[in-house]
mmCIF file of C-alpha atoms in Angstrom:
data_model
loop_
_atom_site.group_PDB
_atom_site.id
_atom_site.type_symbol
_atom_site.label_atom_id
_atom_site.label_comp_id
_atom_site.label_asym_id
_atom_site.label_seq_id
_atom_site.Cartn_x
_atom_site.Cartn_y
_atom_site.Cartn_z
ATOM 1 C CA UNK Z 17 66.012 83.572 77.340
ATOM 2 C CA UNK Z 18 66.446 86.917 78.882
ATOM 3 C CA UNK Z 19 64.487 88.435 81.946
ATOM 4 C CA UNK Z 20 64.989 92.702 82.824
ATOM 5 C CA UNK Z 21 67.196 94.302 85.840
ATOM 6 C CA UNK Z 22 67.676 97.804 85.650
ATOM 7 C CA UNK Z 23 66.693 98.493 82.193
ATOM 8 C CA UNK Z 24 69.022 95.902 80.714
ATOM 9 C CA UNK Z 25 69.133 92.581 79.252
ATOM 10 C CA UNK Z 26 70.410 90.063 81.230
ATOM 11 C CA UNK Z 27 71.215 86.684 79.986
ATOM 12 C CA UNK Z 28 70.461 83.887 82.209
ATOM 13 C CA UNK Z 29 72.954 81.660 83.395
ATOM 14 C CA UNK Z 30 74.190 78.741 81.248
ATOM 15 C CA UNK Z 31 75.029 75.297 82.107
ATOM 16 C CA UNK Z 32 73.550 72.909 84.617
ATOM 17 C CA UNK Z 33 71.147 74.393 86.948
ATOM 18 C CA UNK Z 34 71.025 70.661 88.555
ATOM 19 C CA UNK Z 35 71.136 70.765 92.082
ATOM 20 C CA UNK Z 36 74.043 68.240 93.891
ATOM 21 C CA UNK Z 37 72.873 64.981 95.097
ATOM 22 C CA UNK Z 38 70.659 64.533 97.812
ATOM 23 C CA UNK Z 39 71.629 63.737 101.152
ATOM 24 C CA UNK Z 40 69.794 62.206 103.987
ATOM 25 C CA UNK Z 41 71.431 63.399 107.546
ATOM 26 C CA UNK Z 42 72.223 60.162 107.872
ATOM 27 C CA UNK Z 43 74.509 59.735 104.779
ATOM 28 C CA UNK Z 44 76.608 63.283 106.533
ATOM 29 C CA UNK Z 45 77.105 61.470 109.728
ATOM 30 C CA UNK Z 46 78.510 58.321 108.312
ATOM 31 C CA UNK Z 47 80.585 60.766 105.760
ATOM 32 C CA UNK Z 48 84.325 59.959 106.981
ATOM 33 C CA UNK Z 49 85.577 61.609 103.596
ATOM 34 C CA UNK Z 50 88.432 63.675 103.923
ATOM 35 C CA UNK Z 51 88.258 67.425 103.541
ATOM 36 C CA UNK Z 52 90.358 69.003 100.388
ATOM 37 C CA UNK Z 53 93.386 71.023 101.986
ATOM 38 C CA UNK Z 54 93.063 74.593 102.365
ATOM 39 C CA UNK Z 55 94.756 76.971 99.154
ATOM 40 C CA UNK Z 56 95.569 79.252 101.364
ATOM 41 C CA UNK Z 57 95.971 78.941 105.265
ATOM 42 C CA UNK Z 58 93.388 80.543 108.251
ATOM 43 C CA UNK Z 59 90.723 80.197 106.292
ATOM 44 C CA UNK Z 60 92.016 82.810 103.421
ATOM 45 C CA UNK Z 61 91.257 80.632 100.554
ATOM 46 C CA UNK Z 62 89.325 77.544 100.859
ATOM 47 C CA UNK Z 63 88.602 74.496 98.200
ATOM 48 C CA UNK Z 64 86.446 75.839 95.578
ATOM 49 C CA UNK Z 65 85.143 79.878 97.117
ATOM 50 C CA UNK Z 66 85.367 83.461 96.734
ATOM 51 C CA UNK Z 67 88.505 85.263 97.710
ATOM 52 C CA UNK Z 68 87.813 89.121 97.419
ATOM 53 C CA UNK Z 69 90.702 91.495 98.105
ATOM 54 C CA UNK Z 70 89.348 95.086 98.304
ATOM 55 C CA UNK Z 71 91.030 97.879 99.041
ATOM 56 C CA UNK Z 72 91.315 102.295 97.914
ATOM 57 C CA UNK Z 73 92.850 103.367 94.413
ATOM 58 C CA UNK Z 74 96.433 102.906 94.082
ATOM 59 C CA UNK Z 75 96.252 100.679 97.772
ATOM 60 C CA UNK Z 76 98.729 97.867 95.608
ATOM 61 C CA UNK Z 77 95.842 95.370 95.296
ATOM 62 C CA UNK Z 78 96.954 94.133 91.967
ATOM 63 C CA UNK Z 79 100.710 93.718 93.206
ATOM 64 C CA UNK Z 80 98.653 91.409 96.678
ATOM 65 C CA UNK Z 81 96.793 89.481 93.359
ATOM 66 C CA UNK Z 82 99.569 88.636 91.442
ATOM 67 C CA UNK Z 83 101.683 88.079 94.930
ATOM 68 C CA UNK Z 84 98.530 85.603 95.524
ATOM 69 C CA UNK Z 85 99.254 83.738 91.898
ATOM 70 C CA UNK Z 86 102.936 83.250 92.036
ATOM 71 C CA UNK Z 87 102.968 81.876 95.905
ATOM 72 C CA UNK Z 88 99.963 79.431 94.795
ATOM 73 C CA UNK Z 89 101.674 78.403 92.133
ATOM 74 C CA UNK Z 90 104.897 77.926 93.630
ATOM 75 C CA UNK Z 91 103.867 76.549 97.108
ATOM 76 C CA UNK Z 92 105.845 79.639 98.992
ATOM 77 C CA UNK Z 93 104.023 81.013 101.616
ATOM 78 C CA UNK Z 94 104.659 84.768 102.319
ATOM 79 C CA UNK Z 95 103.912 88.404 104.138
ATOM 80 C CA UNK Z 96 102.073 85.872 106.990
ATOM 81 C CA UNK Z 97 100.161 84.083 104.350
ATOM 82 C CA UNK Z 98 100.628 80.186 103.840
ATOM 83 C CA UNK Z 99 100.201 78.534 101.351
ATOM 84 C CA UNK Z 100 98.755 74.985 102.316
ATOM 85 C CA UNK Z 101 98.533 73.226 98.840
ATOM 86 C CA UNK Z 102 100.673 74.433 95.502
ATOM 87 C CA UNK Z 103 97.606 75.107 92.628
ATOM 88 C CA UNK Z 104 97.923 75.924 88.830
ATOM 89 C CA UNK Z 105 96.453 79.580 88.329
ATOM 90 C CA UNK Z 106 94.833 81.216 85.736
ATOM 91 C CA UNK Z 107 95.342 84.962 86.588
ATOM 92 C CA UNK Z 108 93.175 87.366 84.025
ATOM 93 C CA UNK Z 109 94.417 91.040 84.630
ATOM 94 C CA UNK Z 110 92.188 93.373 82.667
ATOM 95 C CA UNK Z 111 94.195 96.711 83.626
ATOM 96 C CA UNK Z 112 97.443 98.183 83.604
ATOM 97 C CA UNK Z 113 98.311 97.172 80.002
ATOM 98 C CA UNK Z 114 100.606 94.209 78.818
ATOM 99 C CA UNK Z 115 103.997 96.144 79.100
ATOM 100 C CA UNK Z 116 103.653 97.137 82.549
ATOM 101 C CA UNK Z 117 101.963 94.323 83.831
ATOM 102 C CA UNK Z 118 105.081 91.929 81.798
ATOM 103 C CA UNK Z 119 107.253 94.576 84.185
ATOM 104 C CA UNK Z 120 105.559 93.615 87.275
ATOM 105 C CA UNK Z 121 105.614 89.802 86.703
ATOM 106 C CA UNK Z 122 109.416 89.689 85.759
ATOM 107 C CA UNK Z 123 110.277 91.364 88.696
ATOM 108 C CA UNK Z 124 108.470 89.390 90.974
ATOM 109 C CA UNK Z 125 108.869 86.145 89.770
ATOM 110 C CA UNK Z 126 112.788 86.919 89.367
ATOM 111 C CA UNK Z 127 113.965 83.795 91.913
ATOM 112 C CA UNK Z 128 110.724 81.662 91.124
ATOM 113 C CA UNK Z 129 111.669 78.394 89.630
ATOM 114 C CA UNK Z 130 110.509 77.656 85.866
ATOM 115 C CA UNK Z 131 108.465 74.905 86.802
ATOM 116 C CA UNK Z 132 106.444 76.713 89.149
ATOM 117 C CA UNK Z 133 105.846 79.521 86.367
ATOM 118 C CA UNK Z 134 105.032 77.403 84.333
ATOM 119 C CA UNK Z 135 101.583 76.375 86.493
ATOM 120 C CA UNK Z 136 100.339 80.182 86.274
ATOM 121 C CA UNK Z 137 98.364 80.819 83.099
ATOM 122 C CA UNK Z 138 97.858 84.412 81.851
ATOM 123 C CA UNK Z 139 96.023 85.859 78.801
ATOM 124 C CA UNK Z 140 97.816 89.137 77.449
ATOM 125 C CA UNK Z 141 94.981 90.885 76.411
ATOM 126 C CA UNK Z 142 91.081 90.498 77.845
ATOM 127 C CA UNK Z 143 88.243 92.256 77.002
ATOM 128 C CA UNK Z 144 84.740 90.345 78.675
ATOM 129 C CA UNK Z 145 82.147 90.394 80.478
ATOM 130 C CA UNK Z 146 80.925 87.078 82.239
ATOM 131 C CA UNK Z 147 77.183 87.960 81.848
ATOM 132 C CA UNK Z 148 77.607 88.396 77.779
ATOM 133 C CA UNK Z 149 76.983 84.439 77.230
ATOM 134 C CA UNK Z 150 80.083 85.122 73.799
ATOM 135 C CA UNK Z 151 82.198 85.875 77.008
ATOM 136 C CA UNK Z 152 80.986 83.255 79.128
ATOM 137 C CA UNK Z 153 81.640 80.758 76.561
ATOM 138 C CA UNK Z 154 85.200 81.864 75.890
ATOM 139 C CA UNK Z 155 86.260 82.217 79.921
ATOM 140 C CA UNK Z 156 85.091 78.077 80.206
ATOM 141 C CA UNK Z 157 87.140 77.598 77.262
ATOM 142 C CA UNK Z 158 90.100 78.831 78.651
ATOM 143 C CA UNK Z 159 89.543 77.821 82.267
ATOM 144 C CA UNK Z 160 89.129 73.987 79.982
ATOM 145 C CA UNK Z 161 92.739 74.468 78.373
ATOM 146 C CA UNK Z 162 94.515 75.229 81.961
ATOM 147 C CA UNK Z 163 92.703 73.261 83.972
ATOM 148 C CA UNK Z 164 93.488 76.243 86.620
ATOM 149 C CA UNK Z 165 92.557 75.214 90.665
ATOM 150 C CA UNK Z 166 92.214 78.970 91.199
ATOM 151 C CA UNK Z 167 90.900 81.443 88.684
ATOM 152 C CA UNK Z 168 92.026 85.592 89.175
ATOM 153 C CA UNK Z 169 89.575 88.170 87.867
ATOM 154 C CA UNK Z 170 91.142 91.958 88.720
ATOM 155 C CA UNK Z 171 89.157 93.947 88.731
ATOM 156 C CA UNK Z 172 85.137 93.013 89.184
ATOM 157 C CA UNK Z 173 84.330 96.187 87.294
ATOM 158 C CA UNK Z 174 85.832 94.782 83.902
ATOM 159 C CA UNK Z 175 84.636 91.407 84.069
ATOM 160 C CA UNK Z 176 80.507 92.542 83.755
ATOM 161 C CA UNK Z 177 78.686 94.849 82.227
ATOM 162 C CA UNK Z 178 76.420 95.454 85.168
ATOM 163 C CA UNK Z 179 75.178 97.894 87.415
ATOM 164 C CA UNK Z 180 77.592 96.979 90.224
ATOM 165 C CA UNK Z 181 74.491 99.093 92.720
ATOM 166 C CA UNK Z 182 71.778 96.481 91.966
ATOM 167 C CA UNK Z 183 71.815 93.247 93.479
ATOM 168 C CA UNK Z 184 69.527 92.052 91.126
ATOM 169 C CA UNK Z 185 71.896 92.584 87.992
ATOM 170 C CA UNK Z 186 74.942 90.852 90.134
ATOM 171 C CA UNK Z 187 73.311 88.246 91.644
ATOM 172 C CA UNK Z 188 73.505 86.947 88.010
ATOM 173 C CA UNK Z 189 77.135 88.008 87.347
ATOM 174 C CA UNK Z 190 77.903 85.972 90.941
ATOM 175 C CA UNK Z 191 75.773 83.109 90.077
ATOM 176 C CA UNK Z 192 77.947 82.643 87.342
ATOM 177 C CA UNK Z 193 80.672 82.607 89.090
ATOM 178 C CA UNK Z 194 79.453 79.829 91.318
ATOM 179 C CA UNK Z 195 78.694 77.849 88.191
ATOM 180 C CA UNK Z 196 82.378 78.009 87.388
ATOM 181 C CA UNK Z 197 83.476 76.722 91.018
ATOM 182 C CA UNK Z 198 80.866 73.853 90.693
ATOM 183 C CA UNK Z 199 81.869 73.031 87.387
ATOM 184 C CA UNK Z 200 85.134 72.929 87.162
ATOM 185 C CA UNK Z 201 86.235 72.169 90.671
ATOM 186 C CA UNK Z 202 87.941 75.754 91.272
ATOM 187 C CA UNK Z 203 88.318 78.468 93.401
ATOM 188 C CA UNK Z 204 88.088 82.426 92.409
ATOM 189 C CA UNK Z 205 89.792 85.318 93.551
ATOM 190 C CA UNK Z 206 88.194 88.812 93.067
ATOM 191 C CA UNK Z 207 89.968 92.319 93.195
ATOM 192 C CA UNK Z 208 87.753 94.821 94.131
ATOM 193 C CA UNK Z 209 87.895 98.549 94.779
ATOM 194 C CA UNK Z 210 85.847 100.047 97.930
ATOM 195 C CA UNK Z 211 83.479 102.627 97.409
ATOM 196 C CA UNK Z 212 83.392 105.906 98.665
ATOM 197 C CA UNK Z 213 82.885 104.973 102.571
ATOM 198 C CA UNK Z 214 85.631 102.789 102.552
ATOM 199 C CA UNK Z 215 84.407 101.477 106.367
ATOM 200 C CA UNK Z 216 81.480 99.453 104.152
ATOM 201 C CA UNK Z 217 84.168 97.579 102.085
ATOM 202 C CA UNK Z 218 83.577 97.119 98.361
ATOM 203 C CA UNK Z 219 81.920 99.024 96.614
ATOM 204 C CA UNK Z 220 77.945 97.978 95.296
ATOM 205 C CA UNK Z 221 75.751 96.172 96.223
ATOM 206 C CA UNK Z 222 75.322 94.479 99.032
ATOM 207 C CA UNK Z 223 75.404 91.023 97.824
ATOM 208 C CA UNK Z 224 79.168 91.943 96.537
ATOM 209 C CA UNK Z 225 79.910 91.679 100.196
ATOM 210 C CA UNK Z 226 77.369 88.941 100.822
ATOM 211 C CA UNK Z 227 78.865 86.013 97.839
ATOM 212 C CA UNK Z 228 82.043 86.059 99.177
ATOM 213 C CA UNK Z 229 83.910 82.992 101.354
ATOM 214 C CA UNK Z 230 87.088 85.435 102.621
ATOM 215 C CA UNK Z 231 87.836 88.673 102.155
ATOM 216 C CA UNK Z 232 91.413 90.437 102.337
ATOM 217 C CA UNK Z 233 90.612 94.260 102.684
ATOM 218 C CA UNK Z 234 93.783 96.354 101.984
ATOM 219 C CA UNK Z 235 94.565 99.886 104.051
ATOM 220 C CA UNK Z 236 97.338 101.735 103.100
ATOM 221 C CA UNK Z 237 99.787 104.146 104.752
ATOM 222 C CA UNK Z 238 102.505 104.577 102.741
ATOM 223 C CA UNK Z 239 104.811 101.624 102.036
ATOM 224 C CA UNK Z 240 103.169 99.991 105.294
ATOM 225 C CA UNK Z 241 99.598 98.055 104.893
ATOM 226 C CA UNK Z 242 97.509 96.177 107.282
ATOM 227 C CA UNK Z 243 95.727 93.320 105.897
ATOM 228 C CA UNK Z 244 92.211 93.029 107.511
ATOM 229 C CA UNK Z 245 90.009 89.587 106.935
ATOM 230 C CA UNK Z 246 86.957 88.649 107.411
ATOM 231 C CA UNK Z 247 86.013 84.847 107.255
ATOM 232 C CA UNK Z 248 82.614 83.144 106.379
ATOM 233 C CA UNK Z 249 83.575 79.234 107.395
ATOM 234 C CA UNK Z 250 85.999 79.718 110.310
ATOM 235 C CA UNK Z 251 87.412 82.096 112.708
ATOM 236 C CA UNK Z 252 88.688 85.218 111.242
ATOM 237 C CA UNK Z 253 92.623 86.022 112.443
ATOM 238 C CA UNK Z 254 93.580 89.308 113.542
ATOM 239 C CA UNK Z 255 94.282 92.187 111.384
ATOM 240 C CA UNK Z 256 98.415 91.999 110.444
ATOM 241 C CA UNK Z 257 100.900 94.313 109.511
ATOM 242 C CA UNK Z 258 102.825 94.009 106.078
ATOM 243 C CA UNK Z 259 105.123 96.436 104.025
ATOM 244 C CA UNK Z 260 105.730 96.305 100.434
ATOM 245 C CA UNK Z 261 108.971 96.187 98.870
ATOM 246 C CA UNK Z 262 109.398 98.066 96.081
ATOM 247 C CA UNK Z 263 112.868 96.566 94.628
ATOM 248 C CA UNK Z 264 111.296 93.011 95.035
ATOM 249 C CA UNK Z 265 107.202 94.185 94.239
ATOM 250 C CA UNK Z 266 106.232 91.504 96.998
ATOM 251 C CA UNK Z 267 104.441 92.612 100.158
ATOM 252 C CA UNK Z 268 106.473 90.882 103.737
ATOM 253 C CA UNK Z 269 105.465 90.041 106.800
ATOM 254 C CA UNK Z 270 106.229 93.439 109.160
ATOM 255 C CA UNK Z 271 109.335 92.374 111.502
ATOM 256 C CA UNK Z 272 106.830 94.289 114.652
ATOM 257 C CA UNK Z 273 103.551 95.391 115.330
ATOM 258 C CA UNK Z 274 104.501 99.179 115.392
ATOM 259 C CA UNK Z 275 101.672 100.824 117.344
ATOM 260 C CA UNK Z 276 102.450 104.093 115.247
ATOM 261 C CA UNK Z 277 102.243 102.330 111.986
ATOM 262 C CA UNK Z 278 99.067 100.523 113.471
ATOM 263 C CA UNK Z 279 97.467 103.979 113.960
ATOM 264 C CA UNK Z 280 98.488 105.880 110.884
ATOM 265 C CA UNK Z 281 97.360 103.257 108.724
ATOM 266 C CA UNK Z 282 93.840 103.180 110.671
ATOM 267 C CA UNK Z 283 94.208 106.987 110.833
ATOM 268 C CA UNK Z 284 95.900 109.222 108.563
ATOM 269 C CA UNK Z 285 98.878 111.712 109.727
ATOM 270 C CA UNK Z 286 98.428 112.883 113.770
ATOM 271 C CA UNK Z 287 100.984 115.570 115.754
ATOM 272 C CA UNK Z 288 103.172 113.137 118.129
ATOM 273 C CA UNK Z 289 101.393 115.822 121.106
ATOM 274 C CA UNK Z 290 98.183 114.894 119.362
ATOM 275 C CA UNK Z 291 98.949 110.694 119.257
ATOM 276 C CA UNK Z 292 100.116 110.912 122.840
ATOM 277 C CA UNK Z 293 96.873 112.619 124.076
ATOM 278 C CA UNK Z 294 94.585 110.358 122.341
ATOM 279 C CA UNK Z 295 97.023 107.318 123.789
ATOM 280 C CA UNK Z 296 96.921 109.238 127.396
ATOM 281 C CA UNK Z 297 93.119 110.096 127.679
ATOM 282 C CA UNK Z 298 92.320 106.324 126.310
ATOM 283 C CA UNK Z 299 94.693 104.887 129.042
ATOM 284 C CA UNK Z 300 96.506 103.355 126.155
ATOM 285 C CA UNK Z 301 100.024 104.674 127.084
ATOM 286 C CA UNK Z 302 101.715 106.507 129.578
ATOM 287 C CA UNK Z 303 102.873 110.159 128.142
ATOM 288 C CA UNK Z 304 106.391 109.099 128.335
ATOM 289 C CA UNK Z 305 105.911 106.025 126.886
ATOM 290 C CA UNK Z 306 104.079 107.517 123.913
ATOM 291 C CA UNK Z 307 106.601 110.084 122.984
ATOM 292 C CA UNK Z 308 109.056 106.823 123.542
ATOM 293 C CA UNK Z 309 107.234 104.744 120.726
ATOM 294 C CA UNK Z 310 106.721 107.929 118.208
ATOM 295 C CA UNK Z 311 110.710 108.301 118.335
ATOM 296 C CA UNK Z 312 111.344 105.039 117.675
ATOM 297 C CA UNK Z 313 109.258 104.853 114.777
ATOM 298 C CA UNK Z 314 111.179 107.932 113.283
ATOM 299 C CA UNK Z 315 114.312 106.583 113.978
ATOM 300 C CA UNK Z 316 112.918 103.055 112.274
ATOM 301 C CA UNK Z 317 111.546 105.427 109.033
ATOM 302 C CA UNK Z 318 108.207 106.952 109.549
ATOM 303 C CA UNK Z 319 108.694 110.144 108.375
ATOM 304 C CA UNK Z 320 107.562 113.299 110.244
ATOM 305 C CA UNK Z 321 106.877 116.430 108.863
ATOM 306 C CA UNK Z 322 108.272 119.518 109.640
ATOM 307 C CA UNK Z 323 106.651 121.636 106.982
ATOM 308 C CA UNK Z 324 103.930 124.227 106.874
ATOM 309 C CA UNK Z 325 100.809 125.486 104.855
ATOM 310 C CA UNK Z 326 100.377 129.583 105.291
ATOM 311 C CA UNK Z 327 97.173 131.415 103.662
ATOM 312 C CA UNK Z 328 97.177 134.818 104.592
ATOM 313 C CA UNK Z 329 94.158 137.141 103.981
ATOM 314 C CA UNK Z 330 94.764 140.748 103.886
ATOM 315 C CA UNK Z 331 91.001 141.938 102.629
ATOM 316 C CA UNK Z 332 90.973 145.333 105.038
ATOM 317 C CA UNK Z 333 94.268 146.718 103.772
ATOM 318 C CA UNK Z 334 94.389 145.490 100.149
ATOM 319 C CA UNK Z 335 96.001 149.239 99.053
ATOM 320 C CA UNK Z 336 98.384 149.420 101.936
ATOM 321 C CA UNK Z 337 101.516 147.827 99.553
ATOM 322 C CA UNK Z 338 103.882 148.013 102.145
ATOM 323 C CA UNK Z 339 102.048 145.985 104.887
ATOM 324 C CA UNK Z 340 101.206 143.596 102.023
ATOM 325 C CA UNK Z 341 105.275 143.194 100.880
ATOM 326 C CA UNK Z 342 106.348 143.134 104.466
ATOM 327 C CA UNK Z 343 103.774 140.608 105.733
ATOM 328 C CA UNK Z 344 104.789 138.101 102.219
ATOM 329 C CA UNK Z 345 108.425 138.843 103.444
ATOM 330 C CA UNK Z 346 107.892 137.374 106.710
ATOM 331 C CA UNK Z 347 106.245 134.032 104.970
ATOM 332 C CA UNK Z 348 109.418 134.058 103.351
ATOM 333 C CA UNK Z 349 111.633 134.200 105.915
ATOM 334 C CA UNK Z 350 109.518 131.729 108.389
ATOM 335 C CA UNK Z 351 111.252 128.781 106.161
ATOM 336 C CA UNK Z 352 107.860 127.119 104.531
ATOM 337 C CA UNK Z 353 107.801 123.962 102.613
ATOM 338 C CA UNK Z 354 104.882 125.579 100.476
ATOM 339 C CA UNK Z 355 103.583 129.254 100.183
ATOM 340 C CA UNK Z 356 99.842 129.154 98.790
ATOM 341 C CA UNK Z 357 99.093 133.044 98.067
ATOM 342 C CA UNK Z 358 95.164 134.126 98.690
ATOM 343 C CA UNK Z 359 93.645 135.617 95.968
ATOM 344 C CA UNK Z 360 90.012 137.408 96.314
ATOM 345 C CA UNK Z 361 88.442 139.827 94.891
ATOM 346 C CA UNK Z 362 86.781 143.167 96.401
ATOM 347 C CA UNK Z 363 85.333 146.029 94.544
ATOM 348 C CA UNK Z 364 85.865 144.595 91.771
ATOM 349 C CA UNK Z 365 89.688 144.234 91.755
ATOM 350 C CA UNK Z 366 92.208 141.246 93.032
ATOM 351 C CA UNK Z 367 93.897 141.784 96.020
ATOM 352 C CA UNK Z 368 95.696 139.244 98.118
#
């Protein structure tokens, strides 16, 4: 009952392995079924597939997941996303702890309506790993009790005991999965963190990347965000600017498309002369209408920084005290955020 992947026993997958029905391509064209609605508009969660949302350390991926849950279950579309068709969830969260997670979820569900709570399922404590068939056993047992349309796992990592690097050893934790969409008529949504070249996306194994339906990969610059997709069954949309609210812990649909937001979140902190060059040599902007657009997203909140980082090295006089004092005077007096002395070492002794 077991076959080896990296060292490890890995239990086969339970249940049917019975293929669907067969089809001729004549019983498709005279098909006139109707298609299940979509969970989630543009393609972002489809009847019975993989939702991933990756996304850095600390990039509020958990706050997007349980966002995710209490819109499903409620039927409120929001930060751009719409919902198409209201769902009962099961949402397993398997980090954080209870207390702060209970936080979170009275906060945010604060002006939801009891009926629509009362559609989200959620286990207080869990502790498995899909691929352990104990686990396995006790996941269909609960997904049997709530009779969920769309089943949260956050994060990947605590829901195997795999080697996320070998596609071998998760082809069996995803082929699970899909066992769990085919059987009970349901779709899944996936946090995952990226790895350590974020550009790749998740972090693994390729076939991470290559199971999923949709994908919702989270960059973060601050309270902004940009929410980039990509889409397996129809045309991805274009990348979208949200900010999260921390009083309400629910991400919103940005009121503009801030250029300056656009690039910090793509690129980190730039000068405004910096920003406006790259704009001005890419015949993106004019010069003055750079500067224009970095002053009005100061005056809208993006903070710029005025402070400095000095390291001074003084190796060639170390003994002359005076130059030393007088040069750690003038740090003083040039108004710094932050001082960062140099310390090294010659003959033997610390100077700096």
């Amino acid at each position: 009952d077991y076959k080896k992947s990296n060292s490890k026993k890995v239990s086969k997958p339970l249940g049917s392995s019975k293929m669907a029905e067969l089809m001729t391509f004549s019983d498709i064209i005279n098909d006139m079924s109707e298609p299940p609605d979509p969970i989630v508009g543009d393609g972002v969660l489809l009847d019975n597939t993989i939702l991933e949302i990756v996304g850095e350390a600390k990039s509020k991926k958990t706050f997007l997941a349980f966002n995710m849950s209490v819109a499903i279950a409620s039927g409120n579309s929001f930060a751009g996303l719409n919902i198409e068709r209201q769902s009962r969830v099961l949402h397993l969260s398997a980090e954080g702890g209870y207390f702060p997670t209970r936080e979170r979820i009275q906060t945010m569900a604060k002006d939801i309506s009891e009926e629509a709570l009362s559609n989200i399922y959620f286990s207080k404590y869990v502790n498995m790993s899909i691929d352990v068939d104990d686990d396995y056993h006790e996941l269909q047992s609960w997904i049997e009790e709530a009779k969920p349309d769309v089943l949260v796992l956050d994060p990947l990592i605590r829901f195997h005991s795999q080697d996320e690097n070998s596609s071998t050893a998760m082809n069996v934790v995803f082929r699970r999965f899909r066992e769990l969409i085919d059987k009970y008529n349901l779709s899944i949504i996936i946090v995952h963190h990226t790895g350590k070249n974020t550009s790749l996306g998740g972090r693994g194994s390729s076939l991470i990347r290559g199971e999923y339906d949709s994908c919702i990969t989270l960059k973060k610059h601050g309270d902004n965000h940009k929410m980039c997709f990509d889409m397996r069954h129809v045309e991805t949309p274009s990348p979208r600017n949200v900010s999260f609210n921390k009083d309400t812990f629910w991400f919103e649909a940005s009121t503009d498309n801030d250029k300056v937001v656009e690039y910090l979140i793509e690129n980190g902190s730039i000068s405004r002369t910096a920003l406006t060059e790259e704009w001005v040599s890419s015949d993106t902007f004019s010069n003055s209408h750079g500067y224009r657009l970095i002053n009005e997203a100061i005056k809208k909140g993006i903070s710029e920084s005025k402070s400095q980082i000095v390291l001074v090295y003084m190796v060639d006089d170390f003994e002359n005290i005076d130059l030393i004092n007088s040069m750690y005077q003038l740090i003083l007096n040039s108004k710094c955020d932050l001082i960062i002395p140099s310390r090294f070492v010659k003959d033997g002794k610390f100077i700096g």
